[in-house]
Coordinates of C-alpha atoms in Angstrom, one line a residue:
M29 CA 9.2 -9.0 9.5
V30 CA 8.7 -12.6 8.7
L31 CA 7.0 -12.1 5.3
A32 CA 10.0 -10.1 4.2
D33 CA 12.2 -13.0 5.3
L34 CA 10.0 -15.4 3.3
G35 CA 10.2 -13.1 0.2
S36 CA 14.0 -13.1 0.6
R37 CA 14.1 -16.9 0.8
L38 CA 11.8 -17.3 -2.3
R39 CA 13.9 -14.9 -4.3
G40 CA 17.1 -16.7 -3.2
A41 CA 15.6 -20.0 -4.4
L42 CA 14.7 -18.6 -7.8
S43 CA 18.1 -17.0 -8.2
S44 CA 19.9 -20.2 -7.5
V45 CA 18.9 -21.6 -10.9
E46 CA 21.7 -20.6 -13.3
S47 CA 21.9 -23.3 -16.0
G48 CA 18.5 -24.8 -15.5
S49 CA 19.7 -28.3 -14.8
D50 CA 17.5 -30.9 -13.1
D51 CA 19.6 -30.7 -9.9
E52 CA 19.3 -27.0 -9.7
I53 CA 15.5 -27.1 -10.3
N54 CA 15.1 -29.9 -7.6
Q55 CA 17.1 -27.8 -5.2
M56 CA 15.0 -24.7 -6.0
I57 CA 11.8 -26.6 -5.3
K58 CA 13.2 -28.0 -2.0
D59 CA 14.3 -24.5 -0.9
I60 CA 10.9 -23.0 -1.7
C61 CA 9.0 -25.8 0.2
S62 CA 11.4 -25.3 3.2
A63 CA 10.7 -21.5 3.2
L64 CA 7.0 -22.0 3.1
L65 CA 7.1 -24.6 5.9
E66 CA 9.2 -22.3 8.1
A67 CA 6.6 -19.6 7.4
D68 CA 4.0 -21.9 9.0
V69 CA 2.2 -22.8 5.8
N70 CA 0.2 -26.1 6.2
I71 CA 2.2 -29.1 5.1
K72 CA -0.6 -30.5 3.0
L73 CA -0.8 -27.2 1.0
V74 CA 3.0 -27.3 0.5
V75 CA 3.0 -30.9 -0.7
R76 CA 0.2 -30.0 -3.2
L77 CA 2.2 -27.0 -4.4
R78 CA 5.4 -29.0 -4.8
D79 CA 3.5 -31.7 -6.9
N80 CA 1.9 -29.0 -9.0
I81 CA 5.2 -27.3 -9.7
K82 CA 6.9 -30.6 -10.7
N83 CA 4.0 -31.5 -13.0
K84 CA 4.0 -28.1 -14.7
I85 CA 7.8 -28.2 -15.1
K86 CA 7.6 -31.6 -16.9
S87 CA 4.8 -30.4 -19.2
E88 CA 6.1 -26.8 -20.0
I89 CA 9.9 -27.0 -19.9
T90 CA 11.5 -28.9 -22.7
A91 CA 15.2 -29.9 -23.4
H92 CA 15.2 -27.4 -26.4
D93 CA 14.6 -24.4 -24.1
N94 CA 17.7 -22.3 -23.5
T95 CA 18.7 -21.1 -20.1
M96 CA 16.9 -17.8 -20.3
N97 CA 13.6 -19.3 -21.4
K98 CA 13.9 -21.9 -18.6
R99 CA 14.3 -19.2 -16.0
K100 CA 11.4 -17.3 -17.4
K101 CA 9.1 -20.4 -17.4
L102 CA 10.2 -21.4 -13.9
Q103 CA 9.4 -17.9 -12.6
K104 CA 6.0 -18.0 -14.2
I105 CA 5.3 -21.5 -12.8
I106 CA 6.3 -20.5 -9.3
Y107 CA 4.4 -17.2 -9.5
D108 CA 1.2 -19.0 -10.6
E109 CA 1.4 -21.7 -8.0
L110 CA 2.1 -19.3 -5.1
C111 CA -0.9 -17.1 -6.3
G112 CA -3.1 -20.2 -6.2
L113 CA -1.9 -20.9 -2.6
V114 CA -3.1 -17.6 -1.2
D115 CA -6.1 -17.0 -3.6
S116 CA -9.6 -17.9 -2.4
H117 CA -10.9 -17.4 -5.9
E118 CA -13.8 -15.5 -4.4
E119 CA -14.6 -11.8 -5.4
P120 CA -15.3 -9.6 -2.3
P121 CA -18.3 -7.2 -2.4
K122 CA -17.6 -3.6 -3.1
P123 CA -19.6 -0.6 -1.7
K124 CA -21.2 2.0 -3.9
K125 CA -21.7 5.7 -3.2
L126 CA -25.3 6.8 -2.7
S127 CA -24.9 9.2 -5.6
A128 CA -23.8 6.4 -7.9
Q129 CA -26.9 4.3 -6.7
K130 CA -29.2 7.2 -7.5
K131 CA -27.7 7.6 -11.0
S132 CA -28.0 3.9 -11.8
A133 CA -31.5 3.9 -10.3
S134 CA -32.7 6.8 -12.5
T135 CA -31.4 5.1 -15.7
Q136 CA -32.4 1.5 -15.1
T137 CA -33.4 -0.2 -18.4
V138 CA -36.4 -2.6 -18.4
T139 CA -38.2 -4.5 -21.0
K140 CA -41.9 -3.7 -21.6
T141 CA -44.5 -5.0 -24.0
I142 CA -46.1 -2.2 -26.1
N143 CA -48.6 -3.1 -28.8
G144 CA -47.6 -6.7 -28.7
K145 CA -43.9 -5.9 -29.1
K146 CA -41.1 -6.1 -26.5
V147 CA -39.1 -2.9 -26.3
K148 CA -36.4 -1.7 -23.9
V149 CA -37.2 1.5 -22.1
K150 CA -35.5 3.5 -19.4
Q151 CA -37.4 4.3 -16.2
N152 CA -36.7 5.5 -12.7
S153 CA -36.4 2.6 -10.4
G154 CA -37.3 4.8 -7.4
P155 CA -35.4 5.6 -4.2
S156 CA -36.6 2.6 -2.3
N157 CA -33.6 0.5 -3.2
I158 CA -31.1 3.2 -2.4
S159 CA -29.5 2.8 1.0
S160 CA -26.2 3.2 2.9
Y161 CA -23.7 0.4 2.7
V162 CA -23.5 -1.2 6.1
I163 CA -20.3 -3.2 7.1
M164 CA -20.2 -5.2 10.4
F165 CA -16.9 -6.2 12.0
V166 CA -16.6 -9.5 13.9
G167 CA -13.6 -11.3 15.3
L168 CA -11.6 -12.6 18.3
Q169 CA -10.7 -10.5 21.3
G170 CA -7.5 -8.5 20.8
S171 CA -7.4 -9.1 17.0
G172 CA -7.5 -5.4 16.2
K173 CA -11.1 -4.8 15.2
T174 CA -11.6 -1.3 16.6
T175 CA -8.3 -0.1 15.0
S176 CA -9.2 -1.8 11.7
C177 CA -12.6 -0.1 11.7
T178 CA -10.9 3.3 11.7
K179 CA -8.3 2.2 9.1
L180 CA -11.1 1.0 6.8
A181 CA -13.1 4.2 7.4
V182 CA -10.0 6.3 6.5
Y183 CA -9.3 4.2 3.4
Y184 CA -12.8 4.8 2.1
K185 CA -12.8 8.5 3.2
K186 CA -9.7 9.1 1.1
R187 CA -11.6 7.8 -1.9
G188 CA -14.5 10.2 -1.5
Y189 CA -16.9 8.1 0.5
K190 CA -18.9 9.6 3.4
V191 CA -18.2 7.2 6.3
G192 CA -19.6 6.8 9.8
L193 CA -18.4 4.6 12.7
V194 CA -20.7 2.9 15.2
C195 CA -19.4 1.3 18.4
A196 CA -21.6 -1.6 19.5
D197 CA -18.9 -3.1 21.8
T198 CA -20.3 -2.8 25.3
F199 CA -18.4 -5.9 26.6
R200 CA -14.8 -4.4 26.7
A201 CA -14.1 -1.5 29.0
G202 CA -12.8 1.5 27.1
A203 CA -13.9 0.2 23.6
F204 CA -16.0 3.3 22.9
D205 CA -13.2 5.6 24.2
Q206 CA -10.8 3.9 21.8
L207 CA -13.1 4.2 18.8
K208 CA -13.9 7.8 19.8
Q209 CA -10.3 8.8 19.9
N210 CA -9.5 7.2 16.7
A211 CA -12.5 8.7 14.9
I212 CA -11.7 12.2 16.2
K213 CA -8.1 11.8 15.1
A214 CA -9.2 10.8 11.6
S215 CA -12.1 13.4 11.5
I216 CA -14.7 10.7 11.0
P217 CA -18.2 10.9 12.5
Y218 CA -19.0 8.3 15.2
Y219 CA -21.8 7.0 17.3
G220 CA -21.8 5.2 20.7
S221 CA -23.1 5.4 24.3
Y222 CA -21.6 5.3 27.8
L223 CA -25.0 4.6 29.4
E224 CA -26.7 2.1 27.1
Q225 CA -25.6 -1.5 27.7
D226 CA -27.6 -3.2 24.9
P227 CA -25.2 -3.5 21.9
V228 CA -28.1 -4.4 19.6
K229 CA -29.9 -1.2 20.4
I230 CA -26.8 0.9 20.0
A231 CA -26.0 -0.7 16.6
H232 CA -29.6 -0.1 15.4
E233 CA -29.7 3.5 16.6
G234 CA -26.3 4.3 15.1
V235 CA -27.0 2.8 11.7
E236 CA -30.4 4.5 11.5
K237 CA -28.9 7.8 12.5
F238 CA -26.2 7.7 9.7
K239 CA -28.7 6.4 7.2
D240 CA -30.9 9.4 7.8
E241 CA -27.9 11.6 7.3
K242 CA -27.2 10.0 3.9
F243 CA -23.9 8.4 4.7
D244 CA -22.4 6.2 2.0
I245 CA -20.8 3.6 4.3
I246 CA -21.6 2.8 7.9
I247 CA -19.1 0.6 9.8
V248 CA -20.3 -1.2 13.0
D249 CA -17.7 -2.4 15.5
T250 CA -18.9 -5.3 17.7
S251 CA -17.5 -7.1 20.8
G252 CA -14.6 -9.5 20.5
R253 CA -15.6 -13.1 21.0
H254 CA -14.3 -16.7 20.9
R255 CA -15.9 -19.6 19.2
Q256 CA -16.5 -21.3 22.6
E257 CA -18.4 -18.3 24.0
Q258 CA -22.0 -19.0 22.7
Q259 CA -23.5 -16.1 24.4
L260 CA -21.4 -13.6 22.5
F261 CA -22.0 -15.5 19.3
D262 CA -25.7 -15.2 19.9
E263 CA -25.3 -11.4 20.5
M264 CA -23.4 -11.1 17.2
V265 CA -26.2 -12.9 15.3
Q266 CA -28.8 -10.5 16.9
I267 CA -26.8 -7.4 15.8
S268 CA -26.5 -8.9 12.3
E269 CA -30.3 -9.5 12.2
M270 CA -31.0 -6.0 13.4
V271 CA -28.7 -3.9 11.2
T272 CA -28.8 -6.3 8.2
P273 CA -25.2 -5.6 7.0
D274 CA -24.4 -5.6 3.3
Q275 CA -21.0 -7.0 4.2
T276 CA -19.6 -8.8 7.3
I277 CA -15.8 -8.7 7.8
M278 CA -13.9 -10.9 10.1
V279 CA -10.7 -9.4 11.6
M280 CA -8.1 -12.0 12.3
D281 CA -4.8 -11.8 14.0
G282 CA -2.1 -12.9 11.6
S283 CA 0.0 -14.4 14.4
I284 CA -2.4 -17.3 15.2
G285 CA -1.1 -19.1 12.1
Q286 CA -2.8 -22.3 11.0
A287 CA -5.4 -21.9 13.8
A288 CA -6.9 -19.2 11.6
E289 CA -8.7 -21.9 9.5
S290 CA -10.7 -23.4 12.4
Q291 CA -11.6 -19.9 13.8
A292 CA -12.6 -18.7 10.4
K293 CA -14.9 -21.7 9.9
A294 CA -16.5 -21.2 13.3
F295 CA -17.3 -17.6 12.6
K296 CA -18.5 -18.4 9.1
D297 CA -21.1 -20.8 10.5
S298 CA -22.5 -18.1 12.8
A299 CA -22.0 -14.8 11.0
N300 CA -21.5 -16.0 7.4
F301 CA -18.9 -13.2 6.8
G302 CA -17.9 -12.5 3.3
S303 CA -14.3 -11.3 3.7
I304 CA -11.4 -11.1 6.1
I305 CA -8.9 -8.5 7.3
L306 CA -5.6 -9.8 8.6
T307 CA -3.8 -7.7 11.2
K308 CA -0.4 -7.5 12.8
M309 CA 1.3 -8.6 9.6
D310 CA 4.3 -6.2 10.3
G311 CA 5.6 -8.2 13.2
H312 CA 7.6 -11.4 13.6
A313 CA 4.6 -13.7 13.5
K314 CA 4.5 -16.3 10.8
G315 CA 1.7 -14.8 8.8
G316 CA 2.1 -17.2 5.9
G317 CA 0.1 -19.8 7.9
A318 CA -2.8 -17.4 8.4
I319 CA -2.9 -16.3 4.8
S320 CA -2.9 -19.9 3.4
A321 CA -5.3 -21.2 6.0
V322 CA -7.8 -18.4 5.3
A323 CA -7.5 -19.0 1.5
A324 CA -8.4 -22.6 2.2
T325 CA -11.8 -21.5 3.6
K326 CA -12.6 -20.0 0.2
T327 CA -13.1 -16.5 1.9
P328 CA -11.2 -13.6 0.3
I329 CA -8.7 -11.5 2.3
I330 CA -9.4 -7.9 1.4
F331 CA -6.9 -5.9 3.5
M332 CA -3.8 -6.4 5.6
G333 CA -2.9 -4.3 8.7
T334 CA 0.9 -3.6 8.4
G335 CA 1.3 -1.3 11.4
E336 CA -0.3 0.6 14.3
H337 CA -1.0 3.9 12.5
I338 CA -4.2 4.4 10.6
N339 CA -2.5 4.6 7.3
D340 CA -0.7 1.3 7.8
F341 CA -3.4 -0.5 5.8
E342 CA -3.2 -2.0 2.3
P343 CA -5.5 -3.9 0.0
F344 CA -4.7 -7.6 -0.4
K345 CA -4.5 -8.9 -3.9
P346 CA -3.0 -12.4 -4.4
S347 CA -1.1 -11.4 -7.5
T348 CA 0.2 -8.2 -6.0
F349 CA 1.2 -9.9 -2.8
I350 CA 3.2 -12.6 -4.5
S351 CA 4.7 -10.1 -6.9
K352 CA 6.1 -8.2 -3.9
L353 CA 7.4 -11.4 -2.3
L354 CA 9.2 -12.4 -5.5
G355 CA 10.6 -8.9 -6.1
I356 CA 8.7 -8.4 -9.3
G357 CA 7.1 -5.2 -8.1
D358 CA 3.7 -3.6 -8.4
L359 CA 3.8 -0.4 -10.5
Q360 CA 0.0 -0.1 -10.6
G361 CA -0.1 -0.3 -6.8
L362 CA 2.5 2.5 -6.7
I363 CA 0.3 4.7 -8.9
E364 CA -2.8 4.0 -6.8
Q365 CA -0.7 4.9 -3.7
V366 CA 0.2 8.2 -5.2
Q367 CA -3.4 8.8 -6.3
S368 CA -4.6 8.3 -2.7
L369 CA -2.7 11.4 -1.6
N370 CA -5.1 13.6 -3.5
L371 CA -2.4 16.0 -4.4
Q372 CA -4.5 17.8 -6.9
N373 CA -6.5 19.3 -4.0
D374 CA -3.4 20.4 -2.1
E375 CA -2.8 24.1 -2.3
N376 CA 0.9 23.8 -1.4
H377 CA 1.4 21.2 -4.1
K378 CA -0.3 23.5 -6.7
K379 CA 2.0 26.3 -5.7
T380 CA 5.0 24.0 -6.1
L381 CA 3.9 23.1 -9.6
E382 CA 3.5 26.7 -10.5
N383 CA 7.0 27.5 -9.2
I384 CA 8.5 24.6 -11.2
K385 CA 6.7 25.8 -14.3
E386 CA 8.3 29.2 -13.9
G387 CA 11.7 27.6 -13.3
K388 CA 11.8 28.1 -9.6
F389 CA 12.2 25.6 -6.8
T390 CA 12.2 27.1 -3.3
L391 CA 13.1 25.4 -0.1
R392 CA 9.4 25.3 0.8
D393 CA 8.7 23.4 -2.4
F394 CA 11.4 20.9 -1.5
Q395 CA 9.9 20.5 2.0
N396 CA 6.4 19.9 0.5
Q397 CA 7.8 17.2 -1.8
L398 CA 9.5 15.4 1.1
N399 CA 6.3 15.6 3.2
N400 CA 4.3 14.1 0.3
F401 CA 6.8 11.3 0.0
M402 CA 6.6 10.4 3.7
K403 CA 2.7 10.3 3.4
M404 CA 3.0 7.4 1.1
G405 CA 3.8 5.0 4.0
P406 CA 6.8 2.9 5.0
L407 CA 9.7 2.9 2.6
T408 CA 9.8 -0.9 2.4
N409 CA 6.2 -0.9 1.1
I410 CA 7.1 1.7 -1.6
A411 CA 10.3 -0.2 -2.5
S412 CA 8.5 -3.5 -2.8
M413 CA 6.3 -1.9 -5.5
I414 CA 9.3 -1.1 -7.7
P415 CA 10.9 -4.1 -9.5
G416 CA 14.2 -5.1 -7.9
M417 CA 14.1 -2.5 -5.1
S418 CA 13.3 -4.9 -2.3
N419 CA 16.9 -6.3 -2.2
I420 CA 18.4 -2.8 -2.4
M421 CA 16.3 -1.5 0.5
S422 CA 17.4 -4.5 2.6
Q423 CA 21.0 -3.4 1.9
V424 CA 20.4 0.4 2.5
G425 CA 18.1 0.0 5.5
E426 CA 14.7 1.6 6.0
E427 CA 15.3 3.0 9.4
E428 CA 18.4 4.9 8.4
T429 CA 16.8 6.3 5.2
S430 CA 13.6 7.3 7.0
E431 CA 15.6 9.0 9.7
K432 CA 17.6 10.9 7.1
I433 CA 14.4 12.2 5.4
K434 CA 12.9 13.2 8.7
N435 CA 16.0 15.1 9.7
M436 CA 15.8 17.0 6.4
I437 CA 12.2 18.0 7.2
F438 CA 13.2 19.0 10.8
I439 CA 15.9 21.2 9.4
M440 CA 13.5 23.0 7.1
D441 CA 11.0 23.3 9.9
S442 CA 13.7 25.4 11.8
M443 CA 14.0 27.8 8.9
T444 CA 12.2 31.2 8.8
T445 CA 9.5 32.0 6.2
E446 CA 12.0 34.2 4.4
E447 CA 14.5 31.4 4.1
L448 CA 11.9 28.8 3.0
E449 CA 10.6 31.1 0.2
S450 CA 14.1 31.7 -1.1
D451 CA 16.3 29.7 -3.5
G452 CA 18.8 29.1 -0.8
R453 CA 21.2 31.9 -1.6
L454 CA 20.5 33.5 1.7
F455 CA 22.6 30.8 3.4
V456 CA 25.5 31.5 1.0
D457 CA 25.4 35.2 1.6
Q458 CA 24.9 34.8 5.4
P459 CA 26.6 31.6 6.7
S460 CA 25.5 32.4 10.2
R461 CA 22.0 31.3 9.2
I462 CA 23.3 27.7 8.9
I463 CA 24.6 27.8 12.5
R464 CA 21.2 29.1 13.7
V465 CA 19.2 26.4 11.8
A466 CA 21.6 23.7 13.1
K467 CA 21.0 24.8 16.7
G468 CA 17.2 25.0 16.1
S469 CA 16.9 21.5 14.5
G470 CA 19.5 19.8 16.7
C471 CA 21.4 18.6 13.6
P472 CA 25.1 19.2 12.7
A473 CA 25.8 22.1 10.4
V474 CA 27.1 19.7 7.8
E475 CA 23.6 18.2 7.5
I476 CA 22.2 21.7 6.8
E477 CA 24.7 22.0 4.0
M478 CA 23.7 18.6 2.6
V479 CA 20.0 19.7 2.5
L480 CA 21.0 22.9 0.7
Q481 CA 23.1 20.9 -1.8
Q482 CA 20.2 18.5 -2.5
H483 CA 17.9 21.5 -3.0
R484 CA 20.3 23.0 -5.5
M485 CA 20.3 19.8 -7.5
M486 CA 16.5 19.8 -7.6
S487 CA 16.4 23.5 -8.4
T488 CA 18.8 23.0 -11.4
M489 CA 16.5 20.3 -12.8
A490 CA 13.4 22.6 -12.4
K491 CA 15.2 25.4 -14.3
S492 CA 16.2 23.0 -17.1
A493 CA 12.6 21.8 -17.3
A494 CA 11.3 25.4 -17.6
A495 CA 14.0 26.3 -20.1
A496 CA 12.9 23.4 -22.3
N497 CA 9.4 24.8 -22.3
P498 CA 9.6 28.6 -22.3
D499 CA 6.0 29.1 -23.4
G500 CA 4.6 27.0 -20.6
V501 CA 2.2 25.3 -22.9
P502 CA 0.5 22.3 -21.2
G503 CA 0.4 18.9 -22.8
G504 CA 3.1 16.5 -23.9
A505 CA 6.4 16.2 -22.2
G506 CA 7.2 19.8 -22.7
G507 CA 4.1 20.8 -20.7
N508 CA 5.0 18.6 -17.8
P509 CA 7.9 20.1 -15.8
M510 CA 8.3 16.9 -13.6
A511 CA 8.3 14.7 -16.7
R512 CA 11.0 17.0 -18.2
M513 CA 13.0 16.6 -14.9
M514 CA 12.6 12.8 -15.2
Q515 CA 13.8 12.9 -18.8
Q516 CA 16.9 14.9 -17.7
A517 CA 17.5 12.4 -14.9
Q518 CA 17.3 9.5 -17.4
S519 CA 19.7 11.2 -19.8
N520 CA 22.2 12.0 -17.1
P521 CA 24.2 8.8 -16.3
N522 CA 25.6 10.4 -13.1
F523 CA 22.1 11.4 -11.7
M524 CA 21.5 8.3 -9.7
Q525 CA 25.0 8.4 -8.3
Q526 CA 24.6 12.0 -7.3
A527 CA 21.2 11.4 -5.7
M528 CA 22.3 8.3 -3.7
S529 CA 25.5 10.0 -2.6
M530 CA 23.5 13.1 -1.4
L531 CA 20.9 10.9 0.4
G532 CA 23.7 9.1 2.1
G533 CA 25.8 12.2 2.7
A534 CA 28.8 11.0 0.7
G535 CA 31.9 13.0 0.8
G536 CA 32.5 16.2 2.6
A537 CA 33.1 16.4 6.3
A538 CA 30.8 13.7 7.0
G539 CA 33.1 11.0 5.6
P540 CA 32.1 8.0 3.5
G541 CA 29.0 7.2 5.3
G542 CA 27.7 10.8 5.6
P543 CA 25.4 12.1 8.3
G544 CA 22.7 9.5 7.4
G545 CA 25.0 6.6 7.8
L546 CA 24.2 5.3 4.3
P547 CA 26.8 4.1 1.8
N548 CA 27.3 6.1 -1.3
M549 CA 26.8 4.8 -4.8
A550 CA 30.5 4.4 -5.4
S551 CA 31.0 2.2 -2.4
L552 CA 27.9 0.1 -3.3
M553 CA 29.3 -0.4 -6.8
N554 CA 32.7 -1.4 -5.4
N555 CA 31.1 -3.8 -3.0
P556 CA 31.5 -7.4 -4.4
G557 CA 28.5 -8.5 -2.2
M558 CA 26.3 -5.8 -3.7
M559 CA 27.3 -6.6 -7.2
Q560 CA 26.7 -10.3 -6.6
Q561 CA 23.3 -9.5 -5.3
A562 CA 22.5 -7.4 -8.3
Q563 CA 23.5 -10.3 -10.6
Q564 CA 21.3 -12.7 -8.6
M565 CA 18.5 -10.2 -8.9
M566 CA 18.8 -10.2 -12.6
R567 CA 19.0 -14.0 -12.8
Q568 CA 15.9 -14.5 -10.6
N569 CA 13.9 -12.1 -12.7
P570 CA 15.1 -12.0 -16.3
Q571 CA 12.4 -9.6 -17.2
M572 CA 13.5 -7.0 -14.7
M573 CA 15.7 -5.0 -17.1
Q574 CA 13.0 -5.1 -19.7
Q575 CA 10.4 -4.0 -17.1
A576 CA 12.6 -1.1 -16.0
Q577 CA 13.2 0.0 -19.6
Q578 CA 9.5 -0.2 -20.4
M579 CA 8.7 1.8 -17.3
M580 CA 11.1 4.5 -18.2
Q581 CA 10.3 4.5 -21.9
N582 CA 6.6 4.0 -21.8
P583 CA 4.9 7.4 -21.8
G584 CA 1.7 6.0 -20.5
M585 CA 3.1 4.4 -17.4
M586 CA 5.6 7.1 -16.5
Q587 CA 3.3 10.1 -17.3
K588 CA 0.5 8.5 -15.3
L589 CA 2.7 8.2 -12.3
M590 CA 4.3 11.6 -12.7
S591 CA 0.9 13.2 -13.4
Q592 CA -0.2 12.1 -9.9
F593 CA 2.9 13.1 -8.1
G594 CA 4.3 15.8 -10.2
G595 CA 1.4 17.6 -11.9
M596 CA 0.8 16.3 -15.4
G597 CA -1.1 18.5 -17.8
M598 CA -1.0 21.8 -15.9

C-alpha cells in the first residue's frame, strides 16, 4: 500500500533528527519533500509546504532549545503543515434522524411580542420541515460508486439510522443487479427497476417510496459519467432537480492522482457536490496526489474506501489521517471502532461477560472474543490507531497474524458443543480429542495445543479478576472484570512476552517461529534491527512513552475502551 510506504518515509525522516542540527533539519525537510513528490503530490503544494516548514522552524525553534524540545517542536510543525496539506477547511454536512428532527421541531424556541414585550416561548414548528435525508452519488465510470453506496449505507445502519438504497443507474448493464446483491447481503432495503429506462423517474419513485416509509437516509446511485459526456451530465442535473438531495457526494478513484483536481472541478460546476469519497486507497496507486488535489478544491473528503468488503470503509479526518501516517496513533478512533461493533446488544458477548464475572472463561468465550476482534477490520488499521504499533506490524506482518487468528477460529469451529462449553480440561483427560479436532480443522495437533494454552492464560486472568471482586459489585475497577484483567497484565512484566510468544507459537514442537511463522518476543528483543527501530520510533515521537503511560494510567481512556470491548459497569 503506497500510503503505508509514505508513512514509513515520513516517520523515517523525522527519526533521522538526533541532535537537531541545521544539517539534520535540512536533510529531514528534503526527505519529506521527496516522499511527498514520489506519492504524486503536486509540486506546487510541496514547495509551499517546504517554505512554510522552514519559516516556522526559524520562528519557533531557538538556539536555547535542547534536543528533546527541538524534536517535539519539529514534530508539531510537520504535523500541522501536513494536516494543512490535506485539509479543505470545509465542514461536511451531517444527516439527522427523523426522531431527532421531530424532537427539535417540537421544542423550537421563538421570540414573540406579548403586551409590548419581547419574550421567548417554545412552540411546535410542525412536521412540514421534517423529511428524510437524501444523498445522491455522482462520479466517473468504474470509480466504485455502487459499492460505496452500500458501504455508506452499512456505516449509517450500524449507527442506528434507517437507510434505503435507490438504483438510478440505467446506463450500465448489471448496475441494479450489483446494488441488489450488495443490499441483500447487508440487509438494507433497496429500490430499482429492470423495465423502466428513465433514471429520473426511478430516482423520484424510489425517494418518494422511502420517504413515505419514514426512512432516515435515502442514498441514490446514479450512472457513471465523464466530464466530456454532456448528455450524462445533463441527466445528473435532472435527477438532482427531481430528488433535491440534501447532500451530493462525488466518488473518486484514488488512483487517478493529480487529475482528481480537474475532474472534481468539472463535477462541482455541474452537480455542486458538497463532499468526496476516495476509493481504492488500499492498492498501489499513489493516493497522495488525489488527497492533496481534492483538498485544493476546498471540498472535504468524508470517507476513504480501503478494500473491497463492505466494512472496508473509514471516515477521513485530516488530523487522524496524518497521525496514522506519522505513527502517533488515534486512540479516539480505536474507541469509535469498538463502539461500532454494538457489543452491548450481542447475546454471546453478554454471556461471556457473565462467565468472566463468575471467574469462568470457556473456549466458546475465547472464540467469541476472537470473532469480535476480527470484526474490527484489517489489523494494519487497528495497529495504526495505537501509538508506535505501525512499525511493529510492519515487522510482524499482517497476513501471518491474520492467518494465525483465523486458524484459531477454525480450530474452535471443529470442536463439539461440549468441548466449547468446557474449560479445556476435556482435552487433557482425553488427548484423542486433540487428534480429532486437528483432522477436522486441517491444522497440526501442535496448533490445537497452542490454542488451548492461550485459552488457559486468558482463563487464569479471568479467575484472578473474579477473585479480586468476590461480591461482583459493579462500578470501579473491581466491578469490571476486563479492567481487572488489564491491570493484572500491566502488573505482570512477562505478560506481553507470553502473549507474543503464544501468538507466534514460540517454543514447543513448532520451533522458534511456531505454527504461525511469527517471531517470539525474545527473538525480537535480541534482534539489533528491531531494537534500532524501537529507538528510532522513540526519537521520532518523544511523546510516545508519555502517551502510552497516560493511556495505561488514565482511567477515563482505558475504562472507556474496555467498557466497549470488555463490558464496563456490568
